[in-house]
mmCIF file of C-alpha atoms in Angstrom:
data_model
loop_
_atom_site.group_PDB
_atom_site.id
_atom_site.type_symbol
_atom_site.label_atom_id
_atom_site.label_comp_id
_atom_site.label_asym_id
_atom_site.label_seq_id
_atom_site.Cartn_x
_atom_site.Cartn_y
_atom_site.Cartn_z
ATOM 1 C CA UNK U 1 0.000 0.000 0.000
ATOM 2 C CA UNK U 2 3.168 2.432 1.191
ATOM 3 C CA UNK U 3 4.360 1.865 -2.601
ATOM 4 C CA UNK U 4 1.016 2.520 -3.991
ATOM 5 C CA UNK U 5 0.420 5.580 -2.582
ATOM 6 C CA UNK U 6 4.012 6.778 -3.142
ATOM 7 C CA UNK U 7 3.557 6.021 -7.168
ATOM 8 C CA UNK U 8 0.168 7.968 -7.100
ATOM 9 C CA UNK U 9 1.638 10.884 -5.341
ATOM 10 C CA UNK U 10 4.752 11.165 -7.856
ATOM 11 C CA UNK U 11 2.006 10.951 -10.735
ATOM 12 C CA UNK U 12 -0.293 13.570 -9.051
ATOM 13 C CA UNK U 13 3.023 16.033 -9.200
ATOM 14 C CA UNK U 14 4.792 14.772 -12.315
ATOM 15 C CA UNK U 15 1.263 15.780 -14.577
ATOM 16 C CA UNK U 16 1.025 19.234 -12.243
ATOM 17 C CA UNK U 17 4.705 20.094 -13.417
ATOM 18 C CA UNK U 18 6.009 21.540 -16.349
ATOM 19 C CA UNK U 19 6.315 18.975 -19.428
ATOM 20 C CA UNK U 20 9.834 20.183 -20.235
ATOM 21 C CA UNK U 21 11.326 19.176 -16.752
ATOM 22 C CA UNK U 22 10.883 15.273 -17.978
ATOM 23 C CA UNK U 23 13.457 15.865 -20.762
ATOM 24 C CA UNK U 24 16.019 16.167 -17.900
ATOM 25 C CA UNK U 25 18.983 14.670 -17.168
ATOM 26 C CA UNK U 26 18.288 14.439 -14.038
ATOM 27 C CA UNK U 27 14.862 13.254 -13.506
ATOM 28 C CA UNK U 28 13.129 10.208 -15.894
ATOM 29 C CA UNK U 29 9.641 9.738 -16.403
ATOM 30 C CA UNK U 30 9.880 5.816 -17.118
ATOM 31 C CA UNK U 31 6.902 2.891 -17.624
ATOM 32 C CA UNK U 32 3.386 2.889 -18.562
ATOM 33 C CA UNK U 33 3.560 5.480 -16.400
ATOM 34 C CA UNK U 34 4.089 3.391 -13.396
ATOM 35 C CA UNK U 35 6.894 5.076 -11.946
ATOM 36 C CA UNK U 36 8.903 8.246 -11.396
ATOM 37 C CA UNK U 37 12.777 7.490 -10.681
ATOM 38 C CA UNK U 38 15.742 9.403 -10.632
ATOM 39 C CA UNK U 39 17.461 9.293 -14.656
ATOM 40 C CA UNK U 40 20.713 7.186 -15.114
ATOM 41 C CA UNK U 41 23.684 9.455 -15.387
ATOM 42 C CA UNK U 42 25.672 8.910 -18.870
ATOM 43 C CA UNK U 43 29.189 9.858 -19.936
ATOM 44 C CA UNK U 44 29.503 13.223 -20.801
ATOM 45 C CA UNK U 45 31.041 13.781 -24.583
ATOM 46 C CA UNK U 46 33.516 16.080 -23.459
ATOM 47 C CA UNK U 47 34.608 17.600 -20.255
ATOM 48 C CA UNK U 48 32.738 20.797 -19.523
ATOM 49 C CA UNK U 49 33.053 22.297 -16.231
ATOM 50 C CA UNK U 50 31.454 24.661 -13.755
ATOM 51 C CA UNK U 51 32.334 27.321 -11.418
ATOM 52 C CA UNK U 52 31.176 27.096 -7.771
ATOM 53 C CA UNK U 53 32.445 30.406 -5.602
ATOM 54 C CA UNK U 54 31.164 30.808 -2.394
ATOM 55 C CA UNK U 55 30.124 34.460 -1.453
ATOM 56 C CA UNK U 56 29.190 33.926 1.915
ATOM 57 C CA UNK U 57 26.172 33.286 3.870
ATOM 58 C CA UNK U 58 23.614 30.932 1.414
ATOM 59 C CA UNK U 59 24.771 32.483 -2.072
ATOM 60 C CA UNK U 60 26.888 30.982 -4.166
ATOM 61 C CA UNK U 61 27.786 32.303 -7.650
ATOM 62 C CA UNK U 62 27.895 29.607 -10.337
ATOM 63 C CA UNK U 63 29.287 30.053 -13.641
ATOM 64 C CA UNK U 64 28.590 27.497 -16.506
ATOM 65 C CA UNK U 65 30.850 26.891 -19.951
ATOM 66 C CA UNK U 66 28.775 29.188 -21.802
ATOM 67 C CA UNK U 67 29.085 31.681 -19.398
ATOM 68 C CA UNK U 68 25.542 32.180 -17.652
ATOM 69 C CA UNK U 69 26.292 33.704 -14.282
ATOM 70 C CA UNK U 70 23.662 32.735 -11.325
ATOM 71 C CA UNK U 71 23.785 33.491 -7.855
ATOM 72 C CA UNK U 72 21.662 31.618 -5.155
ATOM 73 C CA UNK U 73 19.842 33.090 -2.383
ATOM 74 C CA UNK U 74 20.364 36.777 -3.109
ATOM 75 C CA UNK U 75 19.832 39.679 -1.247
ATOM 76 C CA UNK U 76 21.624 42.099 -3.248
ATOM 77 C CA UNK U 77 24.929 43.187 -4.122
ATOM 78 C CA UNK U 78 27.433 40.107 -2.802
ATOM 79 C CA UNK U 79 31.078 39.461 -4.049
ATOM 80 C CA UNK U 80 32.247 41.908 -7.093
ATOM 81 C CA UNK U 81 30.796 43.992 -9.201
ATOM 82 C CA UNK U 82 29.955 41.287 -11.619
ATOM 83 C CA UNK U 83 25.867 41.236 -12.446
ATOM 84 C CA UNK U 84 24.503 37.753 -12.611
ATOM 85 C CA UNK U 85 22.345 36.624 -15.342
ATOM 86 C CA UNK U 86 20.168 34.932 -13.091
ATOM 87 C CA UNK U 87 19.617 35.339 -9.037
ATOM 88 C CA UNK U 88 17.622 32.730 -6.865
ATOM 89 C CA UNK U 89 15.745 33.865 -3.931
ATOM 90 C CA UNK U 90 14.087 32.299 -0.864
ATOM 91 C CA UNK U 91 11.377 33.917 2.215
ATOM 92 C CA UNK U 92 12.737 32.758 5.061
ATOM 93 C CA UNK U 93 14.951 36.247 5.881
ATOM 94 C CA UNK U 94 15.453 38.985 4.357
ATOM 95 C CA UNK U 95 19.264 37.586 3.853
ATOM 96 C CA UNK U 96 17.707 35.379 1.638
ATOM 97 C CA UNK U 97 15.931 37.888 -1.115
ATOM 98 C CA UNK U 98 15.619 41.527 -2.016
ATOM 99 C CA UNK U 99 12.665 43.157 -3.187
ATOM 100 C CA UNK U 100 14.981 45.487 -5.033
ATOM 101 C CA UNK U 101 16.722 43.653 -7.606
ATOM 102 C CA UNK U 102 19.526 45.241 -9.578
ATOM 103 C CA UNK U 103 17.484 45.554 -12.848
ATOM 104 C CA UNK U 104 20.092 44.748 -14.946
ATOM 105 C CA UNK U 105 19.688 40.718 -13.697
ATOM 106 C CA UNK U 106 17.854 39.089 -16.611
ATOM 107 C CA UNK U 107 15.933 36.492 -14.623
ATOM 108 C CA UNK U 108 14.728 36.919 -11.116
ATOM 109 C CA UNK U 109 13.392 33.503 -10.092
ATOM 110 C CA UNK U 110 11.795 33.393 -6.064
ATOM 111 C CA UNK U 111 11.543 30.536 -4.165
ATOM 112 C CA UNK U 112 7.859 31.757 -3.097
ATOM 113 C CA UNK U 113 4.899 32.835 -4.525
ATOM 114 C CA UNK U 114 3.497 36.038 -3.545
ATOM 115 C CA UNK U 115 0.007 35.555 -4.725
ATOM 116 C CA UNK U 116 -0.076 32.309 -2.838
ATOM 117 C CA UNK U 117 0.455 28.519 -4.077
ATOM 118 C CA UNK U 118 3.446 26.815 -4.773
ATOM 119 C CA UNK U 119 6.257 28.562 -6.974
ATOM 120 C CA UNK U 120 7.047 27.364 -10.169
ATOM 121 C CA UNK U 121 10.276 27.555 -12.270
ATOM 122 C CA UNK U 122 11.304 25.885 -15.053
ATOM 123 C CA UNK U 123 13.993 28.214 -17.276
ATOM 124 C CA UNK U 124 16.337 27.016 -19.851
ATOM 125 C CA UNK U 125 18.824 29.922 -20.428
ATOM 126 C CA UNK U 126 22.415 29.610 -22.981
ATOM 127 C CA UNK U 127 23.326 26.136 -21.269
ATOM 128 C CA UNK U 128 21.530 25.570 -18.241
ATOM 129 C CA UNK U 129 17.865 24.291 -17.104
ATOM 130 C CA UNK U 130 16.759 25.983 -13.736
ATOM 131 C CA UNK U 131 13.954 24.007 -11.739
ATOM 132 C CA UNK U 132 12.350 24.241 -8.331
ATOM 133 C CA UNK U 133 10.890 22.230 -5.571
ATOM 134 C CA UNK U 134 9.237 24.006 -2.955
ATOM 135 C CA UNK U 135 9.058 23.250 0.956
ATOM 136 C CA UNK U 136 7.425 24.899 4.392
ATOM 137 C CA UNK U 137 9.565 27.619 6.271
ATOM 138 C CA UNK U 138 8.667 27.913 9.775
ATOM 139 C CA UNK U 139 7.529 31.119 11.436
ATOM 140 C CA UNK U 140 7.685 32.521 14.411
ATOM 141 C CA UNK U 141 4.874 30.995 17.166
ATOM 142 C CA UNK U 142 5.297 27.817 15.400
ATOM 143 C CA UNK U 143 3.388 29.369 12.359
ATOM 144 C CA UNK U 144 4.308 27.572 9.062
ATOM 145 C CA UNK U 145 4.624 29.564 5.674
ATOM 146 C CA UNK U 146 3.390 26.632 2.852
ATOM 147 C CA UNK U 147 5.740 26.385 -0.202
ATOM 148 C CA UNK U 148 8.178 29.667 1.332
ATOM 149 C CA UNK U 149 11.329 27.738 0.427
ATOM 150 C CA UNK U 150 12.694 26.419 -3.278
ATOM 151 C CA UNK U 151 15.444 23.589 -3.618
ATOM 152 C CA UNK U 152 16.256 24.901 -6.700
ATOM 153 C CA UNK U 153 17.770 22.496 -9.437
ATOM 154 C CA UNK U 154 20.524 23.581 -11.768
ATOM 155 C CA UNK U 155 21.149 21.070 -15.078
ATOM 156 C CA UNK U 156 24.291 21.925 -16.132
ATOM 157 C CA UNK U 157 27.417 19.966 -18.190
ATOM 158 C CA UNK U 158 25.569 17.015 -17.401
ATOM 159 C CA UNK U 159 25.601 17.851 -13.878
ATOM 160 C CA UNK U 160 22.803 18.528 -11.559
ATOM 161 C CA UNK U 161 23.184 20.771 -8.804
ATOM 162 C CA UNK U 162 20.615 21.645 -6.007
ATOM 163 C CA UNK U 163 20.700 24.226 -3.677
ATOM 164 C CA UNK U 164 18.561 23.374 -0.319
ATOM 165 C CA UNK U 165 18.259 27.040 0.549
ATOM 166 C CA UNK U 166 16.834 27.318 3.960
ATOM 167 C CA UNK U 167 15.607 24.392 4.379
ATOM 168 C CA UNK U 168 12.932 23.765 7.668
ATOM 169 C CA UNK U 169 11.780 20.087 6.934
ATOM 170 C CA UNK U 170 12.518 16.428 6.106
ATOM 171 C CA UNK U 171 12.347 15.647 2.402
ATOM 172 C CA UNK U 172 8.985 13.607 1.648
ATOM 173 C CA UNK U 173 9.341 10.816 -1.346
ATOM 174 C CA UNK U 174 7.499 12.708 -3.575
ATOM 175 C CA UNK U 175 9.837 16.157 -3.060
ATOM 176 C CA UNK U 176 12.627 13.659 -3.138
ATOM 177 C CA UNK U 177 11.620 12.216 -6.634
ATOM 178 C CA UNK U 178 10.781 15.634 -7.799
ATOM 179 C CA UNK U 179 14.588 16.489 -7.410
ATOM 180 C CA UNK U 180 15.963 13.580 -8.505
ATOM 181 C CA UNK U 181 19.673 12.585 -8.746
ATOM 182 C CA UNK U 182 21.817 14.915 -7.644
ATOM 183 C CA UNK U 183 25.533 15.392 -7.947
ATOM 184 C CA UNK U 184 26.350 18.427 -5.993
ATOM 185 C CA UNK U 185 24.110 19.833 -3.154
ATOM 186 C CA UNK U 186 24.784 23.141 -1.164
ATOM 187 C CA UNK U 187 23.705 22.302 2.305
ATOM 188 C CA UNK U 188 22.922 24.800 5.124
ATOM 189 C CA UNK U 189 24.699 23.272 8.610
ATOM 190 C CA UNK U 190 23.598 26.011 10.928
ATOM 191 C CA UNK U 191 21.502 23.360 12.891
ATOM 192 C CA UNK U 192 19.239 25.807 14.507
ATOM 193 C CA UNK U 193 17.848 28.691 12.237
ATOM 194 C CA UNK U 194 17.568 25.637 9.409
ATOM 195 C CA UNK U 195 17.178 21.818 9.933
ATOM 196 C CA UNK U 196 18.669 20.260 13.140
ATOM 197 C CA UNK U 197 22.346 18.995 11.889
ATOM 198 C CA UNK U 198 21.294 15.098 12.794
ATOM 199 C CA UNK U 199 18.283 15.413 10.215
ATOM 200 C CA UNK U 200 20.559 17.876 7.808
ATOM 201 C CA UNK U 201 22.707 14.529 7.707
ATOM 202 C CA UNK U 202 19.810 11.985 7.355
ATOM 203 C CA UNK U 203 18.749 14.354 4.321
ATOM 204 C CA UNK U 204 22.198 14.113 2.883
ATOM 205 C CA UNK U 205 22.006 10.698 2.884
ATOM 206 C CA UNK U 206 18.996 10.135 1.303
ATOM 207 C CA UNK U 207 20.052 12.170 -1.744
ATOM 208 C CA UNK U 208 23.566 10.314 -2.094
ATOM 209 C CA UNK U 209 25.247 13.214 -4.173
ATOM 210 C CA UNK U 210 28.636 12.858 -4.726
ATOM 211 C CA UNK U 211 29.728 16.322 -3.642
ATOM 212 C CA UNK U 212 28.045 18.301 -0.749
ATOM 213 C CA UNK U 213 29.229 22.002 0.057
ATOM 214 C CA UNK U 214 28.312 23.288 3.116
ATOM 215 C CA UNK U 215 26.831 26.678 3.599
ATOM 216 C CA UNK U 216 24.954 29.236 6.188
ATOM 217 C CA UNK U 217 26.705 28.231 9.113
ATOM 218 C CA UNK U 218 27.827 30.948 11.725
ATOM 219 C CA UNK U 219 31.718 30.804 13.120
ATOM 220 C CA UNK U 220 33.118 27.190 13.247
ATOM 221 C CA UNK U 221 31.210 25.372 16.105
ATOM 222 C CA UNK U 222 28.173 23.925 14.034
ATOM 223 C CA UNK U 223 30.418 23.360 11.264
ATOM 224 C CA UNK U 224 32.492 21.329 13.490
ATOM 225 C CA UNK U 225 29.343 19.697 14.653
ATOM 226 C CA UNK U 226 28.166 19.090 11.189
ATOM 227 C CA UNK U 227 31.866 17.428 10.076
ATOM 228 C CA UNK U 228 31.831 15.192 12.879
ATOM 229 C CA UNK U 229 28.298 13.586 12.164
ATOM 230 C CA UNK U 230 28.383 13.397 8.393
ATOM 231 C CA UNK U 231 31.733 11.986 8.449
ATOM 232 C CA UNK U 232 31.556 8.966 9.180
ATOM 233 C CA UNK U 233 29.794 8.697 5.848
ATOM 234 C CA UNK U 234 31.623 10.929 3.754
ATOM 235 C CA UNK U 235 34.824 11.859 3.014
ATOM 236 C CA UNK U 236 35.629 15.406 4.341
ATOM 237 C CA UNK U 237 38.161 17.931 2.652
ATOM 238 C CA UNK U 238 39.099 21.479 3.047
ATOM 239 C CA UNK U 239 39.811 23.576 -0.078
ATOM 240 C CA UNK U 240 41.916 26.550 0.316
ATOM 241 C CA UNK U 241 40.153 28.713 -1.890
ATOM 242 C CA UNK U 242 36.439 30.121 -2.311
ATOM 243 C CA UNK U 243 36.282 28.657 -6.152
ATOM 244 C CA UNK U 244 35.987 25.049 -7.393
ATOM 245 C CA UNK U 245 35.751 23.575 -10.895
ATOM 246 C CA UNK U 246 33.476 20.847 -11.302
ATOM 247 C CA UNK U 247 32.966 18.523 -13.965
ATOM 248 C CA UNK U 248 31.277 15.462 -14.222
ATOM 249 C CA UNK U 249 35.008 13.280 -14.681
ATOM 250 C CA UNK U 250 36.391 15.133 -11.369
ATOM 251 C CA UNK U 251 33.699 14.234 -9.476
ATOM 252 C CA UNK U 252 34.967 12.181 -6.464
ATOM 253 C CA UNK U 253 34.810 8.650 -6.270
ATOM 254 C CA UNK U 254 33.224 8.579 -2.829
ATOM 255 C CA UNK U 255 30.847 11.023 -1.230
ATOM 256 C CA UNK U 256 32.677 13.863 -0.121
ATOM 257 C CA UNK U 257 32.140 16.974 2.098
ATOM 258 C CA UNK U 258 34.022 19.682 0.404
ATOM 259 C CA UNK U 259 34.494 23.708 2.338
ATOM 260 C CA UNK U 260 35.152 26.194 0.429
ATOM 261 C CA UNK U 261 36.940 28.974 2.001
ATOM 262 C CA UNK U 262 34.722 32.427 1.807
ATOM 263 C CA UNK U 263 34.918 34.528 -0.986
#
């Protein structure tokens, strides 16, 4: 009955959603439709990488071979004076988004919707295809703010990249098979104003990326914290800079925690 009801929950969402997101990499729509899975990954033709900087805080700026800049969570002006072609936003603080967007950004994609219901993104730009799945932020007085947060999903050089933004909740199946498979995940490890750190790592887990950066933690403690409980399932390594390239080849072999100094 569990896998009954688990099949007609991913069907509910996958005819709700966008057509184009089931010619993803990341995601396959497979059977007669019987099932929703996460897509096989294949061997890229040629090795294309990505950028990953971290600014600080929840944003990241990624950069892709063509050249598409995006920066996640953003609250304005972070980094340089570079302008992003696309910014990310989520509702949980006003860290997290700007009403005020420099106009020159091209796409402005928030991980809410202000005239209520779910958001819902789905934006193929130069090389990239930009997704969302939304999930509950927490309020003060134990209010809860439906669909306030977006995991959103970046397709990229055959990668696919999710960013958990600041995420209040455990993953159900269906959000789970909504995302798909993952290869990179920015994960928030404050373990107080986000998930507790033991469910953080149980979320982890379930999506078995190969590469999880840590983000939105506040001076070393619940970093520390975070390191200690994750690895003894990943690998952990320190990079001495604020920029990685990523490809699908340098990918490591075993799941790996990898901090990025700040930008």
């Amino acid at each position: 009955m569990l896998r009954l009801a688990l099949i007609l929950t991913c069907l509910s969402l996958a005819f709700a959603w966008p057509k184009s997101v089931f010619a993803s990499h990341c995601l396959a729509y497979v059977g007669a439709p019987n099932s929703l899975v996460p897509a096989s990954v294949g061997r890229a033709s040629e090795a294309r990488a990505v950028t990953i900087t971290y600014l600080g805080h929840s944003t990241f700026r990624l950069r892709t071979p063509e050249g598409v800049v995006i920066e996640t969570d953003y609250a304005g002006r972070f980094g340089d004076d570079t302008t992003p072609t696309v910014v990310t936003m989520n509702h949980a603080h006003p860290t997290h988004y700007t009403d005020f967007p420099d106009p020159r950004i091209e796409h402005v994609l928030r991980g809410w919707n202000p005239a209520g219901g779910p958001a819902r993104h789905d934006l193929r730009i130069g090389d990239v295809e930009i997704r969302n799945v939304t999930t509950d932020v927490r309020r003060w007085g134990n209010r809860v703010e439906p669909d306030g947060n977006s995991i959103f999903i970046f397709e990229v050089a055959d990668l696919c990249i999710a960013h958990l933004g600041h995420l209040h909740q455990k993953l159900s199946a269906a959000q789970r098979a909504l995302i798909g498979r993952l290869d990179i995940v920015f994960a928030p490890v404050d373990g107080s104003y986000t998930l507790d750190l033991g469910s953080m790592i149980g979320v982890l887990k379930e999506l078995r990326a190969s590469l999880i950066i840590p983000m939105h933690y506040f001076g070393g403690e619940s970093l520390r914290v975070f390191l200690a409980g994750i690895g003894r399932h990943f690998d952990i390594e320190f990079a001495d800079a604020a920029s990685v390239e990523v490809s699908l080849e340098s990918l490591p072999n075993r799941p790996t925690v990898l901090v990025l100094q700040r930008y």
